[in-house]
Amino acid sequence: MDEWIIGMDLSTLLAVEENGGKFYDRGTPGDAMEILKGYGMNLVRLRLWNDPFDDKGNSYGAGGCDIETVLALAKRAKKLGIGWLLDFHYSDFWADPGKQRVPKAWRGMSAEELERAVYDFTFETLERCRREELLPRMVAVGNELSNGLLWPDGLLMEATEKAYKNVAAFVSAGIRAVRDVEKRIPVMLHLDNGGNNRLYRTWFDHYFANGGADFEYIGLSYYPFWHGTLDGLRDNMNDIALRYGKKLVVAEVSMGFTMKDYASYERLALDERKGMATKPEHVAMISYPMTPQGQADFMRDVLEVVREVPDGLGRGLIYWEPAWIPVPGVGWANAASCEYIQEPGPYGNEWANQALFDYEGRTLPALNVIREYAARG
């Protein structure tokens, strides 16, 4: 996995297609995955939730992201000659720095039992991938682990030594399972807030101090409207590359192409939407306009930052949900998941203005920039 990575997270793609989403490249209709391959994509990232269904079998939505959905997309990628990254969330729904819910089946377990559960789930999932001849090219053990995972045992917000020890144990269990299935699969550990050097030093120093298992890649999320300047991202990547000697990938990144509302595309009332993730007050703080050209300029600059990481340790990026265009029925959370997370909802698509296709599914200029860098290898 030493090639330059141009990845795309396509976890909602099946749901978008099933609900009527269409994609076009220079006016010609086509399959989104094939179109993105033509612009240099060589890795598909897919998130996996443990059990994203309620007790009546209703999906939590947001792409589904159960093992059947993940493998269906992985199979499509394989047919196109594209590798894929399996992103374990170790949760039944979204997991990120603001929420790391223990899966329903694991509730009430001790820390030791959770460690075993992580190992078993990781091992069994990868064994199924092997049986179906769909082993991933890379595995992310956990998703945006800045504040830990499997709360409260692995909650790092209070930064206790016990919590750091638990996080190292949980993550190491996942890594051991990957190694036991296939030693050649590289492992990524992924935090958010890519411009926060203190976060990365603190997290990884504690991880290694607590005997954390070795791995190959550090993944960073970087959203310019949340995570500071590109200079901050550059400084952090340059520092941790030399400090830890790991390959670095910007594992989630995006930039908007418009601030135009898209409620009419989803046919959702305004009170059914959370609104765009890129709120106007956040956009006002960044130096790129939310326009197609601004999106393209940002992508060129962030790709340059990755290329400039010392010792060739900057290995690429993964764009988050470039094909999550606004169609009815493919939102952030539906009725079943809102009941699970105890929020009112349902919620629509917060991300459509961050895609690499416009609201009508047409390719945007940023893809030309991405293809240029992919060709440079």
PDB file of N, CA, C and O in Angstrom, residues 339-363:
ATOM      1  N   GLU A 339     -34.765   7.572  17.092  1.00  0.00           N
ATOM      2  CA  GLU A 339     -35.249   6.941  18.326  1.00  0.00           C
ATOM      3  C   GLU A 339     -34.079   6.337  19.091  1.00  0.00           C
ATOM      4  O   GLU A 339     -33.997   6.431  20.321  1.00  0.00           O
ATOM      5  N   TYR A 340     -33.130   5.758  18.367  1.00  0.00           N
ATOM      6  CA  TYR A 340     -31.962   5.144  19.000  1.00  0.00           C
ATOM      7  C   TYR A 340     -31.090   6.193  19.695  1.00  0.00           C
ATOM      8  O   TYR A 340     -30.629   5.992  20.829  1.00  0.00           O
ATOM      9  N   ILE A 341     -30.844   7.321  19.024  1.00  0.00           N
ATOM     10  CA  ILE A 341     -29.966   8.344  19.610  1.00  0.00           C
ATOM     11  C   ILE A 341     -30.737   9.342  20.465  1.00  0.00           C
ATOM     12  O   ILE A 341     -30.146  10.258  21.036  1.00  0.00           O
ATOM     13  N   GLN A 342     -32.061   9.165  20.535  1.00  0.00           N
ATOM     14  CA  GLN A 342     -32.934   9.994  21.370  1.00  0.00           C
ATOM     15  C   GLN A 342     -32.851  11.472  20.978  1.00  0.00           C
ATOM     16  O   GLN A 342     -32.684  12.358  21.813  1.00  0.00           O
ATOM     17  N   GLU A 343     -32.976  11.696  19.671  1.00  0.00           N
ATOM     18  CA  GLU A 343     -33.092  13.046  19.131  1.00  0.00           C
ATOM     19  C   GLU A 343     -34.362  13.121  18.304  1.00  0.00           C
ATOM     20  O   GLU A 343     -34.866  12.103  17.838  1.00  0.00           O
ATOM     21  N   PRO A 344     -34.914  14.329  18.101  1.00  0.00           N
ATOM     22  CA  PRO A 344     -36.224  14.438  17.449  1.00  0.00           C
ATOM     23  C   PRO A 344     -36.227  14.038  15.985  1.00  0.00           C
ATOM     24  O   PRO A 344     -36.978  13.148  15.593  1.00  0.00           O
ATOM     25  N   GLY A 345     -35.378  14.686  15.126  1.00  0.00           N
ATOM     26  CA  GLY A 345     -35.267  14.327  13.719  1.00  0.00           C
ATOM     27  C   GLY A 345     -36.600  14.131  13.007  1.00  0.00           C
ATOM     28  O   GLY A 345     -37.620  14.570  13.498  1.00  0.00           O
ATOM     29  N   PRO A 346     -36.658  13.406  11.860  1.00  0.00           N
ATOM     30  CA  PRO A 346     -35.460  12.896  11.160  1.00  0.00           C
ATOM     31  C   PRO A 346     -34.666  14.019  10.507  1.00  0.00           C
ATOM     32  O   PRO A 346     -35.171  15.134  10.377  1.00  0.00           O
ATOM     33  N   TYR A 347     -33.438  13.731  10.111  1.00  0.00           N
ATOM     34  CA  TYR A 347     -32.548  14.745   9.582  1.00  0.00           C
ATOM     35  C   TYR A 347     -32.155  14.428   8.151  1.00  0.00           C
ATOM     36  O   TYR A 347     -31.966  13.281   7.787  1.00  0.00           O
ATOM     37  N   GLY A 348     -31.991  15.487   7.384  1.00  0.00           N
ATOM     38  CA  GLY A 348     -31.609  15.321   5.991  1.00  0.00           C
ATOM     39  C   GLY A 348     -30.107  15.302   5.797  1.00  0.00           C
ATOM     40  O   GLY A 348     -29.338  15.075   6.726  1.00  0.00           O
ATOM     41  N   ASN A 349     -29.703  15.572   4.564  1.00  0.00           N
ATOM     42  CA  ASN A 349     -28.304  15.533   4.155  1.00  0.00           C
ATOM     43  C   ASN A 349     -27.637  16.857   4.527  1.00  0.00           C
ATOM     44  O   ASN A 349     -27.969  17.898   3.986  1.00  0.00           O
ATOM     45  N   GLU A 350     -26.682  16.815   5.435  1.00  0.00           N
ATOM     46  CA  GLU A 350     -25.932  18.018   5.816  1.00  0.00           C
ATOM     47  C   GLU A 350     -24.731  18.248   4.915  1.00  0.00           C
ATOM     48  O   GLU A 350     -24.033  19.252   5.075  1.00  0.00           O
ATOM     49  N   TRP A 351     -24.454  17.329   4.002  1.00  0.00           N
ATOM     50  CA  TRP A 351     -23.159  17.300   3.329  1.00  0.00           C
ATOM     51  C   TRP A 351     -23.213  17.562   1.830  1.00  0.00           C
ATOM     52  O   TRP A 351     -22.169  17.630   1.173  1.00  0.00           O
ATOM     53  N   ALA A 352     -24.406  17.741   1.255  1.00  0.00           N
ATOM     54  CA  ALA A 352     -24.499  17.797  -0.203  1.00  0.00           C
ATOM     55  C   ALA A 352     -23.678  18.930  -0.803  1.00  0.00           C
ATOM     56  O   ALA A 352     -23.183  18.811  -1.923  1.00  0.00           O
ATOM     57  N   ASN A 353     -23.520  20.036  -0.088  1.00  0.00           N
ATOM     58  CA  ASN A 353     -22.725  21.132  -0.655  1.00  0.00           C
ATOM     59  C   ASN A 353     -21.226  20.897  -0.514  1.00  0.00           C
ATOM     60  O   ASN A 353     -20.424  21.727  -0.924  1.00  0.00           O
ATOM     61  N   GLN A 354     -20.831  19.748   0.045  1.00  0.00           N
ATOM     62  CA  GLN A 354     -19.416  19.359   0.147  1.00  0.00           C
ATOM     63  C   GLN A 354     -19.032  18.309  -0.899  1.00  0.00           C
ATOM     64  O   GLN A 354     -17.868  17.913  -0.977  1.00  0.00           O
ATOM     65  N   ALA A 355     -19.994  17.829  -1.664  1.00  0.00           N
ATOM     66  CA  ALA A 355     -19.728  16.732  -2.593  1.00  0.00           C
ATOM     67  C   ALA A 355     -18.837  17.184  -3.746  1.00  0.00           C
ATOM     68  O   ALA A 355     -18.559  18.381  -3.928  1.00  0.00           O
ATOM     69  N   LEU A 356     -18.374  16.224  -4.527  1.00  0.00           N
ATOM     70  CA  LEU A 356     -17.611  16.516  -5.741  1.00  0.00           C
ATOM     71  C   LEU A 356     -18.487  16.422  -6.987  1.00  0.00           C
ATOM     72  O   LEU A 356     -18.000  16.485  -8.111  1.00  0.00           O
ATOM     73  N   PHE A 357     -19.784  16.264  -6.744  1.00  0.00           N
ATOM     74  CA  PHE A 357     -20.824  16.380  -7.769  1.00  0.00           C
ATOM     75  C   PHE A 357     -21.782  17.471  -7.293  1.00  0.00           C
ATOM     76  O   PHE A 357     -22.041  17.596  -6.086  1.00  0.00           O
ATOM     77  N   ASP A 358     -22.325  18.246  -8.213  1.00  0.00           N
ATOM     78  CA  ASP A 358     -23.263  19.281  -7.791  1.00  0.00           C
ATOM     79  C   ASP A 358     -24.609  18.664  -7.447  1.00  0.00           C
ATOM     80  O   ASP A 358     -24.777  17.435  -7.451  1.00  0.00           O
ATOM     81  N   TYR A 359     -25.593  19.494  -7.106  1.00  0.00           N
ATOM     82  CA  TYR A 359     -26.884  18.978  -6.645  1.00  0.00           C
ATOM     83  C   TYR A 359     -27.595  18.146  -7.709  1.00  0.00           C
ATOM     84  O   TYR A 359     -28.467  17.338  -7.386  1.00  0.00           O
ATOM     85  N   GLU A 360     -27.233  18.342  -8.972  1.00  0.00           N
ATOM     86  CA  GLU A 360     -27.815  17.551 -10.066  1.00  0.00           C
ATOM     87  C   GLU A 360     -26.973  16.323 -10.405  1.00  0.00           C
ATOM     88  O   GLU A 360     -27.285  15.593 -11.338  1.00  0.00           O
ATOM     89  N   GLY A 361     -25.882  16.104  -9.637  1.00  0.00           N
ATOM     90  CA  GLY A 361     -25.046  14.928  -9.866  1.00  0.00           C
ATOM     91  C   GLY A 361     -23.976  15.113 -10.916  1.00  0.00           C
ATOM     92  O   GLY A 361     -23.414  14.126 -11.407  1.00  0.00           O
ATOM     93  N   ARG A 362     -23.647  16.361 -11.270  1.00  0.00           N
ATOM     94  CA  ARG A 362     -22.656  16.629 -12.300  1.00  0.00           C
ATOM     95  C   ARG A 362     -21.282  16.872 -11.671  1.00  0.00           C
ATOM     96  O   ARG A 362     -21.176  17.540 -10.648  1.00  0.00           O
ATOM     97  N   THR A 363     -20.226  16.339 -12.307  1.00  0.00           N
ATOM     98  CA  THR A 363     -18.879  16.478 -11.764  1.00  0.00           C
ATOM     99  C   THR A 363     -18.480  17.945 -11.653  1.00  0.00           C
ATOM    100  O   THR A 363     -18.878  18.788 -12.470  1.00  0.00           O
TER     101      THR A 363
END
